Short mmCIF file of C-alpha atoms and ligand atoms in Angstrom, two decimals:
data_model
loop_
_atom_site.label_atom_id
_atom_site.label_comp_id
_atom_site.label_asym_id
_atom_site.label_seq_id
_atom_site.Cartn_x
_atom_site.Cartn_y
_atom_site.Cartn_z
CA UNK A 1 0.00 0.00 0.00
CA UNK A 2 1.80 3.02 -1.05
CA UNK A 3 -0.22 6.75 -1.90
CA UNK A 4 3.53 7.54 -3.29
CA UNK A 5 3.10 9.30 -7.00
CA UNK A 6 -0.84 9.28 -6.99
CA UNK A 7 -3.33 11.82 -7.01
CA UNK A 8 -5.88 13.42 -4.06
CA UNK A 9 -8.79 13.62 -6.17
CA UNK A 10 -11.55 12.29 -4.01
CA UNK A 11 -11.94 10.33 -0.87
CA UNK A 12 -13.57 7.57 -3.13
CA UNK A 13 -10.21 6.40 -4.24
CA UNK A 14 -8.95 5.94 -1.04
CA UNK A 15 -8.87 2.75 0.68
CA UNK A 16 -9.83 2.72 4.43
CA UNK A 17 -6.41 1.48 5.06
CA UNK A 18 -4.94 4.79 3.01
CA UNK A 19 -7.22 7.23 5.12
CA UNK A 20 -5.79 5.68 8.39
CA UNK A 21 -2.40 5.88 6.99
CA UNK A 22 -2.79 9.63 6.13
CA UNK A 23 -4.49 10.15 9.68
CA UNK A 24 -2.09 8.06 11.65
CA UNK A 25 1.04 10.08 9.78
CA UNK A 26 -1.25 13.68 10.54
CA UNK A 27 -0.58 12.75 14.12
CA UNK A 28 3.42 11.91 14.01
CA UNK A 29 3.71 15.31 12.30
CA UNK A 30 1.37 17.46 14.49
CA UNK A 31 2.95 16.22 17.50
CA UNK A 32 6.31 16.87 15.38
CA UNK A 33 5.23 20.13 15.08
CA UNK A 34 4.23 21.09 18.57
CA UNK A 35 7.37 19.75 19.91
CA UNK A 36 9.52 21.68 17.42
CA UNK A 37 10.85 18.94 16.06
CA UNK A 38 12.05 18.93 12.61
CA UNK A 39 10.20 17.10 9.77
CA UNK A 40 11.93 17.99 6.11
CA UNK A 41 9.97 15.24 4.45
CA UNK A 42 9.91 17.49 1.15
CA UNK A 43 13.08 19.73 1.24
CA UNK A 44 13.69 20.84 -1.74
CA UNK A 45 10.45 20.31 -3.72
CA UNK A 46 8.19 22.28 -4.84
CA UNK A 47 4.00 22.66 -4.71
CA UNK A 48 2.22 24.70 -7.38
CA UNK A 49 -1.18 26.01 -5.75
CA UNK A 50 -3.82 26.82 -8.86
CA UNK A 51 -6.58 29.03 -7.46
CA UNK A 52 -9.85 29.65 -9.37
CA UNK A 53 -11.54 30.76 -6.24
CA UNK A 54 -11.08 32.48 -2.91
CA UNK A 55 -9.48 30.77 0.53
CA UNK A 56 -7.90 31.69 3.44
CA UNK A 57 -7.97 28.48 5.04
CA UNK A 58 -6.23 26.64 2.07
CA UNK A 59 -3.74 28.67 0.54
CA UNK A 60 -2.23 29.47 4.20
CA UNK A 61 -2.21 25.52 5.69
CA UNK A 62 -0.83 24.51 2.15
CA UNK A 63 1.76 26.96 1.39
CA UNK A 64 3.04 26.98 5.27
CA UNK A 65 2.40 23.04 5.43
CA UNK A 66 5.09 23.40 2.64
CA UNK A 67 7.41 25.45 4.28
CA UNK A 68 7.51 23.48 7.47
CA UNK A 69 8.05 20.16 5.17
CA UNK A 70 11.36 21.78 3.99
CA UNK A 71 9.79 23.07 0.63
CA UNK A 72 8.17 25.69 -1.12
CA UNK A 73 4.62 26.55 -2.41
CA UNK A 74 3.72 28.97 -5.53
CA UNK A 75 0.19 30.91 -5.36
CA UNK A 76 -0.86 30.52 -9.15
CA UNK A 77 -4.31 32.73 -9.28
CA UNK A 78 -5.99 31.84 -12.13
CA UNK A 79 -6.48 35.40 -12.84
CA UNK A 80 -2.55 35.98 -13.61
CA UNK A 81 -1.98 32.26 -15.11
CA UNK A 82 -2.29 31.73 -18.65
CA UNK A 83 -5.02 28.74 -17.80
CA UNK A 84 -7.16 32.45 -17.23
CA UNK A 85 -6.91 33.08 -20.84
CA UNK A 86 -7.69 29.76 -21.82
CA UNK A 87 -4.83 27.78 -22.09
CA UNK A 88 -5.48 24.17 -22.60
CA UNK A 89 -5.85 22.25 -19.09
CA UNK A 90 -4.05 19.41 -20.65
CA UNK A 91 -1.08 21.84 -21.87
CA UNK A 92 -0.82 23.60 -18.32
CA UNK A 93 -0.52 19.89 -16.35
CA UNK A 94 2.25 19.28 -18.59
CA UNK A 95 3.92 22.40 -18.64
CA UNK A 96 3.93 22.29 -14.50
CA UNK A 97 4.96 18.67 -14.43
CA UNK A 98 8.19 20.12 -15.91
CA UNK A 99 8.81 22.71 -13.30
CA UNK A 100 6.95 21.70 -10.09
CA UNK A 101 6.66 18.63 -7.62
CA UNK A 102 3.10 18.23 -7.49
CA UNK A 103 0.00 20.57 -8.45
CA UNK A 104 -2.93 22.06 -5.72
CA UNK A 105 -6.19 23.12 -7.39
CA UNK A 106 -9.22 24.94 -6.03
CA UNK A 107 -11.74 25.45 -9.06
CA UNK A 108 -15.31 25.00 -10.35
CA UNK A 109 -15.82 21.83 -12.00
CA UNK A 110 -14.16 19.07 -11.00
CA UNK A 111 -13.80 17.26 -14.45
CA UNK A 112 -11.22 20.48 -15.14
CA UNK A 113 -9.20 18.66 -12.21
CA UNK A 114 -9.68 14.81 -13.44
CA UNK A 115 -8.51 16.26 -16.65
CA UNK A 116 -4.81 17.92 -14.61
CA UNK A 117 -4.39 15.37 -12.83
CA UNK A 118 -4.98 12.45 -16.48
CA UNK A 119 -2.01 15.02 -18.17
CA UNK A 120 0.33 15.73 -14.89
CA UNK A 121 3.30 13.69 -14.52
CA UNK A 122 3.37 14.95 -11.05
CA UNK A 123 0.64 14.05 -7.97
CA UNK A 124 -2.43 16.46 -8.04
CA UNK A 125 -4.19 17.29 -5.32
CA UNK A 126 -7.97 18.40 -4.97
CA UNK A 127 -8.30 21.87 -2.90
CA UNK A 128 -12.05 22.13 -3.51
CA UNK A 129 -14.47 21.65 -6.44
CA UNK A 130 -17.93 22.08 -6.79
CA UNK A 131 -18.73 18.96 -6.55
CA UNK A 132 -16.09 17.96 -3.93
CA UNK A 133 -13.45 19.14 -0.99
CA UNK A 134 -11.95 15.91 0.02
CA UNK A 135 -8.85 18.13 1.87
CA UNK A 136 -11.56 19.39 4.40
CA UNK A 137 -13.54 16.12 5.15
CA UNK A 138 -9.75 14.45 5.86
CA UNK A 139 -9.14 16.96 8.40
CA UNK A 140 -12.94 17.22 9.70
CA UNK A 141 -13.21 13.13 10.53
CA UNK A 142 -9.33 12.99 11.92
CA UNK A 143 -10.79 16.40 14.31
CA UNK A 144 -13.32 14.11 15.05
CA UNK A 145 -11.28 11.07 15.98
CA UNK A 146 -9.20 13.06 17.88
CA UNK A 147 -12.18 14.39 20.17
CA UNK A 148 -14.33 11.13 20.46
CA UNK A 149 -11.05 8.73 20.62
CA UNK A 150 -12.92 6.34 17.57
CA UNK A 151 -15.06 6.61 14.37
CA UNK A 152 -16.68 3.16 13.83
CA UNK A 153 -20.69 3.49 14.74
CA UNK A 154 -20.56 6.80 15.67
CA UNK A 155 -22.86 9.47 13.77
CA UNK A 156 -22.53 12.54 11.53
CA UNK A 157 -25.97 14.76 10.88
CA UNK A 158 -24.91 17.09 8.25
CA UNK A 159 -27.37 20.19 7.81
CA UNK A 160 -28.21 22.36 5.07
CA UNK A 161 -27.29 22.78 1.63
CA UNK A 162 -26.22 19.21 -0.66
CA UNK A 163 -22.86 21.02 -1.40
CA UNK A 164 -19.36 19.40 -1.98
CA UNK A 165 -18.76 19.79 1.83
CA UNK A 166 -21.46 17.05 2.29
CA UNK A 167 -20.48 15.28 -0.44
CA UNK A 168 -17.47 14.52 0.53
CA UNK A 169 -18.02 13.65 4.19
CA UNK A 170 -20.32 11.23 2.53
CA UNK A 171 -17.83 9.73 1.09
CA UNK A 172 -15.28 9.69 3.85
CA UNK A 173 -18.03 8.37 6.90
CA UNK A 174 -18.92 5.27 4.82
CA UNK A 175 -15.44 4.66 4.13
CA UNK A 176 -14.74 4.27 7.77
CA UNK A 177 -18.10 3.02 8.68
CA UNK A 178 -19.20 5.91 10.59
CA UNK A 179 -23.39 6.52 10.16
CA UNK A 180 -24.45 9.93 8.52
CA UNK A 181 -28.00 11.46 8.32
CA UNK A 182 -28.18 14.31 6.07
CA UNK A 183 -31.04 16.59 6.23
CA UNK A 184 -31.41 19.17 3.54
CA UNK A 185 -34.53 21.42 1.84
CA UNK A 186 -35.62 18.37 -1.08
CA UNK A 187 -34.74 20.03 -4.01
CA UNK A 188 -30.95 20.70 -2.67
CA UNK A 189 -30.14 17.58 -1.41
CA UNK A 190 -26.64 15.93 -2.28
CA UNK A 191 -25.57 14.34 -5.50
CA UNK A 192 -27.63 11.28 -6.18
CA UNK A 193 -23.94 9.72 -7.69
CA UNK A 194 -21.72 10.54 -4.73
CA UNK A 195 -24.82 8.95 -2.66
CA UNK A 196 -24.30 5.69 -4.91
CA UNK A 197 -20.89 5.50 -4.16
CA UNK A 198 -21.53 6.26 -0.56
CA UNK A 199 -23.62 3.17 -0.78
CA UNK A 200 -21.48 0.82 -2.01
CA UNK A 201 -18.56 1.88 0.60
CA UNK A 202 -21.04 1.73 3.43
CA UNK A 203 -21.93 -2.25 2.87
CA UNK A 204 -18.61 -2.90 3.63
CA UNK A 205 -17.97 -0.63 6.32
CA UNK A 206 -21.69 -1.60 7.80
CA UNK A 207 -22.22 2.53 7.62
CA UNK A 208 -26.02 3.68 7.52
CA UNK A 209 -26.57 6.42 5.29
CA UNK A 210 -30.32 8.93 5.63
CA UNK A 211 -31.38 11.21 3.20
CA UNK A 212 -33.90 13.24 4.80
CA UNK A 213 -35.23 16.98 4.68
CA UNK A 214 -36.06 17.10 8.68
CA UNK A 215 -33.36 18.61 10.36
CA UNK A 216 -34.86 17.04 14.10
CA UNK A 217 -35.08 13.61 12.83
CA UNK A 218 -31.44 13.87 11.22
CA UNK A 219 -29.58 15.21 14.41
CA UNK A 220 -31.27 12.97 16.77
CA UNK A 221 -28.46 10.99 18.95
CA UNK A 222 -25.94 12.41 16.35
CA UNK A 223 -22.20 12.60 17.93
CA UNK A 224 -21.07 14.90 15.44
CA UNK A 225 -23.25 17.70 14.09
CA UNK A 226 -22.41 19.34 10.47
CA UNK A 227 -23.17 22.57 8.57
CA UNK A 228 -21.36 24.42 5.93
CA UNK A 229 -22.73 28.19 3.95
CA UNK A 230 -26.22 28.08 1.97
CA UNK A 231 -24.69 29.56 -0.74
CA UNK A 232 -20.89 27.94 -2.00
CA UNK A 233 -18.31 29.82 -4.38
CA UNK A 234 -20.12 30.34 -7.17
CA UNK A 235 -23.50 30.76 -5.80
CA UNK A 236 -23.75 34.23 -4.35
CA UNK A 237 -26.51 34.92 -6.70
CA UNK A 238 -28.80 32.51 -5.36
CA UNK A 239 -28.19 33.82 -2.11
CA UNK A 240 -31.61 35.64 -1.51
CA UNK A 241 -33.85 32.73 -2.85
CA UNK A 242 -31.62 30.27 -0.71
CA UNK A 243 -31.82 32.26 2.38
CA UNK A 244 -35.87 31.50 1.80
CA UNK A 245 -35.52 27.78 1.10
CA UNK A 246 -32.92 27.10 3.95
CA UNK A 247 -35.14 28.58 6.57
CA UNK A 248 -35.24 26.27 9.37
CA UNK A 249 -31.69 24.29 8.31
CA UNK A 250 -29.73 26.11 10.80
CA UNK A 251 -27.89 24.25 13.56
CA UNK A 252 -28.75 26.16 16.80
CA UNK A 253 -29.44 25.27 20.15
CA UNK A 254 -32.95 23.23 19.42
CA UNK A 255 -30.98 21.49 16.96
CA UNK A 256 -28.18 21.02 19.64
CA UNK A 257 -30.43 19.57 22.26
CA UNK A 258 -31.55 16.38 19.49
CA UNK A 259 -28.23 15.68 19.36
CA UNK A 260 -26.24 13.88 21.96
CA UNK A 261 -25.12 15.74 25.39
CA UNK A 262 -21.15 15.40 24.08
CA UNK A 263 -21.99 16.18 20.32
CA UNK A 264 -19.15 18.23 18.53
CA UNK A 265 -20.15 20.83 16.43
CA UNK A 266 -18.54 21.51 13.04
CA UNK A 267 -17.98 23.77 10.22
CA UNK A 268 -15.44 24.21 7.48
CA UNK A 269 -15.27 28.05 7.69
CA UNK A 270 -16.19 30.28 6.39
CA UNK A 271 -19.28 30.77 8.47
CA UNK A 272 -22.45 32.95 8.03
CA UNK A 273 -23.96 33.43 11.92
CA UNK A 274 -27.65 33.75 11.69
CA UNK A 275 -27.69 31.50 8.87
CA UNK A 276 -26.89 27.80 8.57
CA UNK A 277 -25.37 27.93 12.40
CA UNK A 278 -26.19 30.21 15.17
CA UNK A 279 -23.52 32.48 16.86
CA UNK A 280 -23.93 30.53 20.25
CA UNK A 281 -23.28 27.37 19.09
CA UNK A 282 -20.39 27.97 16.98
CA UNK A 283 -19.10 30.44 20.22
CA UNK A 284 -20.53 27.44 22.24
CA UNK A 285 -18.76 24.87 24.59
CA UNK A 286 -19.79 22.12 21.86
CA UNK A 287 -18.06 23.74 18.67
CA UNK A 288 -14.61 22.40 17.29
CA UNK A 289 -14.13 24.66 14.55
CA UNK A 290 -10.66 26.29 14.78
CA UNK A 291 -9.24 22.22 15.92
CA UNK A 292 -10.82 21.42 12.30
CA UNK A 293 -8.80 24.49 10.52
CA UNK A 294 -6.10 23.91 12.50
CA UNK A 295 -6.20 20.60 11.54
CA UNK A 296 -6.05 20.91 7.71
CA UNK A 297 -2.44 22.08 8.44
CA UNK A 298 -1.45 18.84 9.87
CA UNK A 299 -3.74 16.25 7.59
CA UNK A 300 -2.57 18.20 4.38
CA UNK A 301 1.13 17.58 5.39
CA UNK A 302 0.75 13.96 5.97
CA UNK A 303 -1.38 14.03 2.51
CA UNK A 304 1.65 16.02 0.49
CA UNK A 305 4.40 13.99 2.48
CA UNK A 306 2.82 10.69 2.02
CA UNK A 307 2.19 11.54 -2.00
CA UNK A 308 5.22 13.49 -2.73
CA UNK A 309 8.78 12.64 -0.31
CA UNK A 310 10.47 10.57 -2.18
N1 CP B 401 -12.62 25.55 4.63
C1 CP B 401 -11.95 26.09 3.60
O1 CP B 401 -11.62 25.43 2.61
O2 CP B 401 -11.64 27.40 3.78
P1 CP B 401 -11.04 28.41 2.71
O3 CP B 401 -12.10 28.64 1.66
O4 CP B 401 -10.73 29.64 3.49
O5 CP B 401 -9.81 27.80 2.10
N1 NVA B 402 -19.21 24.76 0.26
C1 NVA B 402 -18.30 25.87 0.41
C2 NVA B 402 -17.06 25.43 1.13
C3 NVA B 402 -16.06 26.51 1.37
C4 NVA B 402 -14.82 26.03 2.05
C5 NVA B 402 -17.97 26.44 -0.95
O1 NVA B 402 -17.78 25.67 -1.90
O2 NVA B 402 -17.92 27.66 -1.07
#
């Protein structure tokens, strides 16, 4: 089992051996990194980071997960690369693959990254897509392992809109055989495909999957509870007509009370207060947020280190 040379695309490809691997390395280097010890797994190499859309959380864990592995990261906006004035995908991943060590990409449609990463040489990995943002569930269900100590039989309720955020935890909780009950308004709920995969992982996994659109019956007992924005990258011009259909998808303190007494409360950031979560209960004594950014730092490491060192 090796994730040396291959791609982060999607949590789909992983095996549940490879997502333990890439949590069980996320720990050896955050402890690495609290203790100040050194870990130059990539000295010397070199990270292009394609961005077709905004971040904070992203560009900074990448670029200074980079710099702590001994290398170096490039911000490539879209705006200033060639790729902007459209240049060939398929010319770009093979014009990097000359220069760089491996290729980050945050963009709109995630066929644009399949189609990178089929004409890079190099590993490429997935920093958010419409359709997924496998970086973010890594580090949300290792934040969650960390806090509740084991994953198997324990329950995600994700809430609100059937976005890549949900998606991908999809993906990731019937990989490791975690249930997850996602309530959403009917006509936004997730990607019937990504649900079919989620399927097939969860018979093996013994995972229980619930599509609903009742927010209550979702979080009941849940141990982990899950929003994300209304309205993704891309979006903000559905905002007003979203704001009406989301009505009543907001995890708040009725929401919090369904759930169970030691339920961790999660978001990937950024938030909107007053809409999909309230400001008490991300401010509240149940909320992990900032141990789920800080944690992309450390998972994204492991994830580079694991598919790049050589
Ligand atoms: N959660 C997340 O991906 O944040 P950014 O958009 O700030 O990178
Ligand atoms: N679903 C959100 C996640 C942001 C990190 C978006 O795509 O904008």
């Amino acid at each position: 089992m090796s994730l040396k040379g291959k791609d982060f695309l999607s949590v789909n490809d992983l095996s549940v051996d490879e997502i333990y691997q890439i949590f069980d390395f996320a720990k050896i280097l955050k402890a690495k990194q609290k203790a100040g010890e050194p870990h130059q797994l990539l000295k010397g190499k070199t990270l292009g980071m394609i961005f077709q859309k905004s971040s904070t959380r992203t560009r900074v864990s990448f670029e200074v997960g980079m710099w702590q592995l001994g290398g170096m990261a490039l911000f490539l906006s879209s705006n200033d690369l060639q790729i902007g004035r459209g240049e060939p995908v398929k010319d770009t991943a093979r014009v990097l693959s000359r220069y760089v060590d491996g290729i980050m990409i945050r963009t709109f449609s995630h066929l644009e990254v399949e189609e990178l990463a089929e004409h890079a040489t190099i590993p490429v990995i997935n920093a958010l897509t419409d359709l997924l943002h496998p970086c973010q569930a890594m580090a949300d269900i290792f934040t969650a392992l960390e806090h509740k100590g084991d994953l198997k039989g324990r329950k995600l309720c994700y809430i609100g809109d059937g976005n890549n955020m949900v998606n991908s935890l999809l993906h990731i909780c019937a990989k490791v055989g975690m249930d997850i009950s996602v309530a959403t308004p009917v006509n936004y709920a997730p990607d019937a495909t990504i649900v079919e995969q989620a399927a097939v992982s969860a018979k093996l996994s013994g995972s229980k999957i619930t599509i609903l659109d009742d927010p209550f019956a979702a979080a009941k007992d849940a141990d982990v509870l899950y929003t994300d924005v209304w309205a993704s990258m891309g979006k903000e011009g559905e905002q007003a007509i979203r704001k009406q259909a989301f009505a009543g998808f907001q995890i708040n303190n009725a929401i919090l009370q369904a759930a169970k007494k030691d339920t961790i409360v999660m978001h990937c950031l950024p938030a909107h207060r007053g809409e999909e979560i309230s400001d008490d209960v991300i401010e509240g004594p149940n909320s992990v947020v900032f141990d789920e950014a800080e944690n992309r730092l450390h998972v994204q490491k492991a994830i580079m280190a694991l598919l790049m060192a050589d």
